[in-house]
Tab-separated table of C-alpha atoms and ligand atoms in Angstrom:
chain	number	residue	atom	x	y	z
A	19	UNK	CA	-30.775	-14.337	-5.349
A	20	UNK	CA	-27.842	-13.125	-3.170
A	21	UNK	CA	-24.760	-14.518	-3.506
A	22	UNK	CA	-24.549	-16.274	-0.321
A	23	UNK	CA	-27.687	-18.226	-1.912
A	24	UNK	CA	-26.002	-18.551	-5.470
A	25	UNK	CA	-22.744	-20.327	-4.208
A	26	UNK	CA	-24.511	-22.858	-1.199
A	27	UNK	CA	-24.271	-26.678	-2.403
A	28	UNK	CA	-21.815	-25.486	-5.420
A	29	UNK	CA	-18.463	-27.600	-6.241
A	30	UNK	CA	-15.535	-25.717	-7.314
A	31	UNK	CA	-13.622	-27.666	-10.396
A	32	UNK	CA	-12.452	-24.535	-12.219
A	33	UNK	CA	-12.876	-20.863	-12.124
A	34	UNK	CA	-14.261	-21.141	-15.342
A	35	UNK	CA	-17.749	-22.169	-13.803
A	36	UNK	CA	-17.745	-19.084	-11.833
A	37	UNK	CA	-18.861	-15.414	-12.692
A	38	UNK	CA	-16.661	-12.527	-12.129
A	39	UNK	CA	-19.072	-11.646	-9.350
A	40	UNK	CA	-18.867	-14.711	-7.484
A	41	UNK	CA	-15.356	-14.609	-7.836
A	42	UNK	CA	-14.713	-11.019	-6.314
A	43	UNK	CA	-17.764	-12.047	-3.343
A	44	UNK	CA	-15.744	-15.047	-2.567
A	45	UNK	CA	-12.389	-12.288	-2.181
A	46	UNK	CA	-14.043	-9.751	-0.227
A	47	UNK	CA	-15.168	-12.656	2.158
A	48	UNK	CA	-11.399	-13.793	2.305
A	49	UNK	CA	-10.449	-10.374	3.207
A	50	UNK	CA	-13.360	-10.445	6.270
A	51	UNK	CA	-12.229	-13.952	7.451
A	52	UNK	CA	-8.760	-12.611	7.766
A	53	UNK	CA	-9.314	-9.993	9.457
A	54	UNK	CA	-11.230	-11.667	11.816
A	55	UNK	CA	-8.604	-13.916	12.410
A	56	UNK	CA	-6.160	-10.546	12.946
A	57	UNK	CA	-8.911	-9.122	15.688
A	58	UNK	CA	-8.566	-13.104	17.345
A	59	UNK	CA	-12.235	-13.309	17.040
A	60	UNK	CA	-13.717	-16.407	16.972
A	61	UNK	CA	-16.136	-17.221	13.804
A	62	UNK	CA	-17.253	-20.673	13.547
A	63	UNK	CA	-20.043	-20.117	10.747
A	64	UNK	CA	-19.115	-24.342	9.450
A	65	UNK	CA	-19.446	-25.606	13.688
A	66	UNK	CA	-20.435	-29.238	13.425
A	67	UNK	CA	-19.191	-29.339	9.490
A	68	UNK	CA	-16.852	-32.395	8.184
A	69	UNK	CA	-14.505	-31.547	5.228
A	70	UNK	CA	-12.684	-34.525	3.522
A	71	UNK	CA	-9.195	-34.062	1.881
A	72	UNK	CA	-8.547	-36.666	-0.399
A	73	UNK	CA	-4.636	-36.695	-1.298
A	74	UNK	CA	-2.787	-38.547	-4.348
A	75	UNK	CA	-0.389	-36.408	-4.813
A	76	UNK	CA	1.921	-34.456	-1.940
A	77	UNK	CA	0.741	-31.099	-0.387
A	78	UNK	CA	2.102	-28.788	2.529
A	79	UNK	CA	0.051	-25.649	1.913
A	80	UNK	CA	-3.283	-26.987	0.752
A	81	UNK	CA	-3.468	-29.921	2.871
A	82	UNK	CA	-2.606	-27.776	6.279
A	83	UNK	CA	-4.273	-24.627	5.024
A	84	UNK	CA	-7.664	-26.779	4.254
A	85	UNK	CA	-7.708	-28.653	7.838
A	86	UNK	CA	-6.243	-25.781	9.879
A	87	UNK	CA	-9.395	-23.573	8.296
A	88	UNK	CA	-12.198	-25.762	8.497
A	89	UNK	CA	-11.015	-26.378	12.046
A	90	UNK	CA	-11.386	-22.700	12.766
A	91	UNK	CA	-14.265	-22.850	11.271
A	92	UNK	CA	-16.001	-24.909	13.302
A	93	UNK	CA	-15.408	-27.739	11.763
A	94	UNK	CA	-13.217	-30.881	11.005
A	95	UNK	CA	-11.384	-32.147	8.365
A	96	UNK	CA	-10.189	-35.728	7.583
A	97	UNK	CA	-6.900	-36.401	5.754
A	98	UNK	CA	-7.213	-39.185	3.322
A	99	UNK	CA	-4.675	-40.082	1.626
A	100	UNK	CA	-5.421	-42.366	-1.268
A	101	UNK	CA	-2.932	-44.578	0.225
A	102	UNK	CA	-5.299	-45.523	3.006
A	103	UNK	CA	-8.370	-45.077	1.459
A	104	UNK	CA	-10.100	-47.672	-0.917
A	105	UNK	CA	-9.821	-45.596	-4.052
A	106	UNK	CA	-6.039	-46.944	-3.854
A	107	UNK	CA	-7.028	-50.365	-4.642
A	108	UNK	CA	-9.198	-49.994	-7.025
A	109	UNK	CA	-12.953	-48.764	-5.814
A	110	UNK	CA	-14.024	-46.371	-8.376
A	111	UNK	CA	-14.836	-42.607	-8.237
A	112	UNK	CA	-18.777	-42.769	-8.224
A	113	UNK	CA	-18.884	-45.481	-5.220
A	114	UNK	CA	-16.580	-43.186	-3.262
A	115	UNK	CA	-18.294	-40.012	-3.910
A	116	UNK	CA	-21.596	-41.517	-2.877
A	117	UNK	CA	-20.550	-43.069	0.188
A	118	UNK	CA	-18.431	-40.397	1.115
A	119	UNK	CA	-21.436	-37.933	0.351
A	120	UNK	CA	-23.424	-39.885	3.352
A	121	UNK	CA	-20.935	-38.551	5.741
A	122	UNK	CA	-19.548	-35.598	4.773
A	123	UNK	CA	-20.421	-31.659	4.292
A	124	UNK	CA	-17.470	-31.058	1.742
A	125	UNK	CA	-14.731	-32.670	-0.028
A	126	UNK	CA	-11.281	-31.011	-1.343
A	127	UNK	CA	-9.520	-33.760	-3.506
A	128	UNK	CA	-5.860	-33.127	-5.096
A	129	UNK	CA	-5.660	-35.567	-8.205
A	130	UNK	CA	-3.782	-36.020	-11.360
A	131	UNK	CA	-6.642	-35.954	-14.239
A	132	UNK	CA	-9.623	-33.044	-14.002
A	133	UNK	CA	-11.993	-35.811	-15.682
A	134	UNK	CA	-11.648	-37.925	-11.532
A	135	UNK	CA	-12.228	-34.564	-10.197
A	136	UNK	CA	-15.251	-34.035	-12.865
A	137	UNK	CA	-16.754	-37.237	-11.956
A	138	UNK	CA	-16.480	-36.866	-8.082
A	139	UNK	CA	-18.486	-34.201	-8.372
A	140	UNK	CA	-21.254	-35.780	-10.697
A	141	UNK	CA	-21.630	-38.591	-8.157
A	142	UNK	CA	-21.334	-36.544	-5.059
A	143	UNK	CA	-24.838	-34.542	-3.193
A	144	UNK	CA	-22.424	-32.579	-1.631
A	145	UNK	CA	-19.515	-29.294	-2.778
A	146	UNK	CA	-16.462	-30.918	-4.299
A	147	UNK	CA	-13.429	-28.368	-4.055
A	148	UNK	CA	-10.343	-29.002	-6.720
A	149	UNK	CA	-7.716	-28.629	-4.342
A	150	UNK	CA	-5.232	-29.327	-7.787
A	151	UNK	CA	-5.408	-31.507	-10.808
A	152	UNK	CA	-2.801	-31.822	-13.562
A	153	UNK	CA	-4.994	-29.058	-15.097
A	154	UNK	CA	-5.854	-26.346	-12.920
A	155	UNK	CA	-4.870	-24.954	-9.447
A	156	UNK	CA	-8.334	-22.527	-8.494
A	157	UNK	CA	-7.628	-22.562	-4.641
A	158	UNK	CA	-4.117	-20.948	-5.299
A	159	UNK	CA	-5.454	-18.336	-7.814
A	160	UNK	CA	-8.236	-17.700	-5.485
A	161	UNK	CA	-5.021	-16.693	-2.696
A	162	UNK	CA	-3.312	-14.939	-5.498
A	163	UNK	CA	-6.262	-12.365	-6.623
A	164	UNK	CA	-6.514	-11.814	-2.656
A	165	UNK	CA	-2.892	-11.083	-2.628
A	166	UNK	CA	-2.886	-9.270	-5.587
A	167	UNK	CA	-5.968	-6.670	-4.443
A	168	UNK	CA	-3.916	-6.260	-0.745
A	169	UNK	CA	-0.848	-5.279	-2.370
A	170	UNK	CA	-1.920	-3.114	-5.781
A	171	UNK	CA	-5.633	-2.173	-4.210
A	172	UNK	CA	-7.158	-3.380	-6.830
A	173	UNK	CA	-7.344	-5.979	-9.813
A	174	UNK	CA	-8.379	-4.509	-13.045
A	175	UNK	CA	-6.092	-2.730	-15.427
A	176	UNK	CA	-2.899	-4.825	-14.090
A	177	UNK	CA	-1.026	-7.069	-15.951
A	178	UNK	CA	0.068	-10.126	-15.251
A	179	UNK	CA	3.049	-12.236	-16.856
A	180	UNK	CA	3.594	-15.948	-16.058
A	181	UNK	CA	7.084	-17.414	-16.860
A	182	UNK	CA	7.403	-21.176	-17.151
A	183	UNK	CA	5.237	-24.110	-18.079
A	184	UNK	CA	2.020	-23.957	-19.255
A	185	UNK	CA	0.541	-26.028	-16.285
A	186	UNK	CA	-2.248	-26.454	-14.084
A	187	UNK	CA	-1.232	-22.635	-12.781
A	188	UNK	CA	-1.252	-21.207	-16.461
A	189	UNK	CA	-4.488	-22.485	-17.059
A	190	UNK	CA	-5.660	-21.133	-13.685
A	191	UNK	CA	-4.268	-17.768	-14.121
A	192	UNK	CA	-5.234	-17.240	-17.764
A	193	UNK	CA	-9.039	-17.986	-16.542
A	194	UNK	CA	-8.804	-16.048	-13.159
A	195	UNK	CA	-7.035	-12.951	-14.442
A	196	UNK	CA	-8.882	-13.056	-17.821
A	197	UNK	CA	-12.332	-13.073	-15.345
A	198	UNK	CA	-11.395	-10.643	-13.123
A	199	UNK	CA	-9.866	-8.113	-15.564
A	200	UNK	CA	-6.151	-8.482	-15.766
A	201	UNK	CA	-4.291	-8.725	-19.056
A	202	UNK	CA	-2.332	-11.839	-18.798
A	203	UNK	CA	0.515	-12.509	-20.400
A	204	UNK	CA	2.223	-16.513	-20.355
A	205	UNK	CA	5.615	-17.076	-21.626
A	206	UNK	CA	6.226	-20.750	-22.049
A	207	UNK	CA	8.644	-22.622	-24.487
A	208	UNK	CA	7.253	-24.020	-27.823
A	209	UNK	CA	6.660	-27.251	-26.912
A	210	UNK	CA	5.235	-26.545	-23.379
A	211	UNK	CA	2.531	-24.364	-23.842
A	212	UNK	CA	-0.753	-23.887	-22.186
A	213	UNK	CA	-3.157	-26.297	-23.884
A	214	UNK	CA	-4.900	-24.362	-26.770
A	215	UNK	CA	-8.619	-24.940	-25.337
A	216	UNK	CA	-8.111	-23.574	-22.233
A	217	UNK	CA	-5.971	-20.551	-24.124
A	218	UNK	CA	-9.462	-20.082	-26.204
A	219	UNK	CA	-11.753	-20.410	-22.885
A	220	UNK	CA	-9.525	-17.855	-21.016
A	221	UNK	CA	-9.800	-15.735	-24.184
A	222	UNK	CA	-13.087	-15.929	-24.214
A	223	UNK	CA	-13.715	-13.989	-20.847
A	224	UNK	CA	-11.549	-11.053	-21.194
A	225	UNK	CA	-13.498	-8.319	-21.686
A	226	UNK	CA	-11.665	-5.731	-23.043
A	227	UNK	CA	-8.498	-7.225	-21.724
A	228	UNK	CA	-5.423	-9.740	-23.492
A	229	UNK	CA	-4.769	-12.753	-22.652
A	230	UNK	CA	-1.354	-13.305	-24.553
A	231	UNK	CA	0.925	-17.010	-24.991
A	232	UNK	CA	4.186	-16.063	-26.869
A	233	UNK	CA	7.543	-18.018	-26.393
A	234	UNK	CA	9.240	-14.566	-25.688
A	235	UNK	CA	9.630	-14.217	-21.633
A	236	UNK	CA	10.399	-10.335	-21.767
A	237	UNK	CA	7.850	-9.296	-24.243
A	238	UNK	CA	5.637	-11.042	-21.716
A	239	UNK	CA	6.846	-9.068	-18.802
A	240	UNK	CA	7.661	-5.467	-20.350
A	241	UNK	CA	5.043	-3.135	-17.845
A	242	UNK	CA	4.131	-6.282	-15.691
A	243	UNK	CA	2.494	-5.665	-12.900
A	244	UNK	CA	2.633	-9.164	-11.467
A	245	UNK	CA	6.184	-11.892	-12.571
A	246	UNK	CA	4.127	-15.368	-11.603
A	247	UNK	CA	6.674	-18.306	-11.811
A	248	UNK	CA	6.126	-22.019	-10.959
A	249	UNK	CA	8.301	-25.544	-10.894
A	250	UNK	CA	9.772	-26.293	-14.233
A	251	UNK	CA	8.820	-30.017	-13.706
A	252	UNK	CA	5.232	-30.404	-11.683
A	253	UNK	CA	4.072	-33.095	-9.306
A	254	UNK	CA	3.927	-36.162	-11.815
A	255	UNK	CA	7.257	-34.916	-14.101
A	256	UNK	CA	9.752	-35.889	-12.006
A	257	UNK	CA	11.245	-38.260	-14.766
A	258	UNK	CA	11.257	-35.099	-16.891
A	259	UNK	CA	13.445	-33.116	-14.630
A	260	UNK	CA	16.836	-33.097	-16.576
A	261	UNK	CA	15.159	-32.529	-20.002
A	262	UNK	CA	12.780	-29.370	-18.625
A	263	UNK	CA	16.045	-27.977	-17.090
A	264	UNK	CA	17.147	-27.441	-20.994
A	265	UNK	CA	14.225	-26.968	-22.726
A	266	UNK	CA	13.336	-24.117	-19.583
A	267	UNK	CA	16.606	-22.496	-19.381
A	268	UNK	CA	15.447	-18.936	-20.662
A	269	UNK	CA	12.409	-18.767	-18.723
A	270	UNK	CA	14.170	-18.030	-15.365
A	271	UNK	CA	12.659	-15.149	-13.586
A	272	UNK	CA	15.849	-13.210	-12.305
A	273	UNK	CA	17.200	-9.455	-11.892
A	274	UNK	CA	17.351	-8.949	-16.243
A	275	UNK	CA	14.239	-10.515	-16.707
A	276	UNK	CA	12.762	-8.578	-14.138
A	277	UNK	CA	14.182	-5.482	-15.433
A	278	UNK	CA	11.137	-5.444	-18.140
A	279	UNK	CA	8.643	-5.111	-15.766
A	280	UNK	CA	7.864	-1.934	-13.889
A	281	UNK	CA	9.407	-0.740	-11.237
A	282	UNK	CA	6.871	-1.464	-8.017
A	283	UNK	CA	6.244	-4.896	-10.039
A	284	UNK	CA	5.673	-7.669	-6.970
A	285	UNK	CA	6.828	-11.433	-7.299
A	286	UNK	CA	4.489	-14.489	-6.992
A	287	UNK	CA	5.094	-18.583	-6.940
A	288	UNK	CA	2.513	-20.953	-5.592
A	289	UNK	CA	5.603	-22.842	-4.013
A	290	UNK	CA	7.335	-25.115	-3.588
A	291	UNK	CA	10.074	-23.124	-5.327
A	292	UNK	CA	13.478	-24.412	-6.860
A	293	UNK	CA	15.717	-21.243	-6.114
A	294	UNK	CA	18.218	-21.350	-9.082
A	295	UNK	CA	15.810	-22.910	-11.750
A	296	UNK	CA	12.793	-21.149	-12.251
A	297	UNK	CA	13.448	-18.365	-9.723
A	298	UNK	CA	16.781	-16.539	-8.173
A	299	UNK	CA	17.377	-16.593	-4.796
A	300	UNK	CA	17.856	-12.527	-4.695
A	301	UNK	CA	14.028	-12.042	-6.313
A	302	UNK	CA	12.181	-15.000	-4.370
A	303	UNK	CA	14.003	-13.769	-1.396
A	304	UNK	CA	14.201	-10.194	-2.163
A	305	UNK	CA	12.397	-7.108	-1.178
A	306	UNK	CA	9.301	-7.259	-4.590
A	307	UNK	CA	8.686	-10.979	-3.449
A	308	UNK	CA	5.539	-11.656	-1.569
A	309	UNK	CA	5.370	-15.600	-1.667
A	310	UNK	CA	4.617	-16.077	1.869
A	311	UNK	CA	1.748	-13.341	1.924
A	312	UNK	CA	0.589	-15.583	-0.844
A	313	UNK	CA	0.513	-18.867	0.548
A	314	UNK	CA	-0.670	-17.098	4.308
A	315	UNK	CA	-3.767	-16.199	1.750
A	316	UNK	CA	-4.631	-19.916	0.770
A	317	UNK	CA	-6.158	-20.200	4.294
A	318	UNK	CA	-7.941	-16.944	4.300
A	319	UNK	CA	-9.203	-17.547	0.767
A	320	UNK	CA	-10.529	-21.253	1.100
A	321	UNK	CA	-12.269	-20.408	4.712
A	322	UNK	CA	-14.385	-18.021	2.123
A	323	UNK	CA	-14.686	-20.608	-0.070
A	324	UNK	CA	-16.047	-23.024	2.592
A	325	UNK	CA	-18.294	-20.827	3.797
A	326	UNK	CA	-19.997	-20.077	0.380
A	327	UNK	CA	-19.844	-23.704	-0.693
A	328	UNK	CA	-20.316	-25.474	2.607
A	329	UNK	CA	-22.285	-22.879	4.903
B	10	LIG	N1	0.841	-24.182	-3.706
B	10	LIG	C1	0.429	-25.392	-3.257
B	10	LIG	O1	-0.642	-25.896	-3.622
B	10	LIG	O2	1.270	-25.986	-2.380
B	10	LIG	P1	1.195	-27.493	-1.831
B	10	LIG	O3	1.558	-28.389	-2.976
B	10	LIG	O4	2.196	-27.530	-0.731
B	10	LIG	O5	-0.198	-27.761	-1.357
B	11	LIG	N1	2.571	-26.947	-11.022
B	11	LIG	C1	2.847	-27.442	-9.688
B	11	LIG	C2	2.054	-26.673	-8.673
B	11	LIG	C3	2.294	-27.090	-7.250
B	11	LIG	C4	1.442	-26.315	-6.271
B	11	LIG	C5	2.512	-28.922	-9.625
B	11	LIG	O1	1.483	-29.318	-10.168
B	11	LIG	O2	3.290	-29.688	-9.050
């Protein structure tokens, strides 16, 4: 079966549910649809295709990144907040994904728990995208690997160190890089680790590579390759704010930190960013960041995804 064949109908909930081949087919698509969009060639492989983006939680890059691509594309996509729609007030999961399935070619939902997102897809007959859940983030890691490839030409043998919470991103990049042949390094306080059974799953891929969690930020970056940092307090943690800002206080990627790593080492955040918490202003702004390559990618790399899933 060709890959093309493999991926049709499929939901995406977590890398983990997708081989290392997929993975890299779905990349070397997102480099094709990019430079498509480059030549200013139209390619509307999804024409007459309806994607719908259900929101509960705020969104700049995924939300415009989704309905900008399906749109050139071919397609349409339909912002629903969860505001607006039923699912607000009450009407559960399964109803939604059925009716919605009646209409629909595709639906990208951003959510708090992975279980909603799980059980979307159960009761859906169409590709359910995780567009973000309190656990993993497999659109942005999907834009990262792309990013990754462009700048260092390639993805195995590098190393990767996250700074910062162990979050939705942690998980995503412990299963992404562990897949695709990174050694991956996290360094997250004691008591905000990445949870242990997605440490063991991530482990459980590498193949011949480490995937590391130690409380030490520059044992985790010594001979990076890649310094990944994200929001000391995510979408949901806003209470936790003041606390965080203590307990994360050594886990700001900066010039020292950054001193560990080697010297062509590039800088990544999903964004938003906080400049002055978990970043500096002179690296997030400075001449090894490429944050806005990265988030250009998220467009490139869920038009492949579309097309794979939704095609
Ligand atoms: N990185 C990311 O998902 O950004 P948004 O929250 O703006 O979608
Ligand atoms: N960890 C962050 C990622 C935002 C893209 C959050 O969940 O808010």
């Amino acid at each position: 079966m060709s890959f093309a064949e493999e991926l049709k109908g499929r939901s995406l909930l977590t890398l983990a549910d997708y081989s290392k081949a997929e993975i890299a087919y779905i990349l070397e698509l997102a480099d094709k649809v990019k430079q498509k969009k480059k030549n200013g060639e139209m390619y509307e492989p999804l024409k007459g295709k309806t994607l719908g983006m259900i929101f509960e939680k705020s969104s700049t890059r995924t939300r415009v990144s989704f309905e900008t691509g399906i749109y050139q594309l071919g397609g349409m996509g339909l912002f629903l907040s969860s505001n607006d729609i039923q699912l607000g007030r009450g009407e559960p999961i399964s109803d939604t994904a059925k009716v919605l399935s009646g209409y629909l070619d595709g639906i990208m939902i951003r959510t708090f728990s992975q279980q909603d997102v799980e059980q979307l897809a159960e009761n859906a007959s169409i590709p359910v995208i995780n567009g973000l859940t309190d656990d993993y983030h497999p659109c942005q890691v999907l834009a990262d690997l792309q990013t990754i490839k462009e700048e260092k030409g390639k993805l195995e043998g590098l190393k990767l160190a996250y700074i910062g919470d162990g979050n939705n991103m942690a998980h995503s990049l412990m299963i992404g890089g562990a897949k695709m042949g990174l050694d991956v390094a996290i360094a997250a306080p004691k008591d905000y680790q990445p949870k242990t059974k997605i440490t063991e799953l991530a482990k459980s891929f590498a193949d011949g590579t480490e995937v590391i969690v130690t409380e030490d930020a520059a044992e985790a970056v010594k001979n990076a390759d890649v310094i990944y940092s994200d929001v000391w307090a995510s979408m949901g943690q806003e209470s936790e704010q003041i606390e965080r800002e203590k307990a994360f206080a050594n886990y700001q990627v900066n010039k020292d930190l950054l001193a560990y790593a080697k010297e062509d080492a590039i800088f990544m955040h999903c964004l938003p960013a906080h400049r002055g918490e978990e970043v500096t202003a002179d690296i997030i702004d400075g001449p090894q960041s490429v944050v806005f390559q990265e988030a250009e990618n998220r467009l490139h790399a869920q038009k492949a995804l579309m097309i794979a899933l939704m095609g």
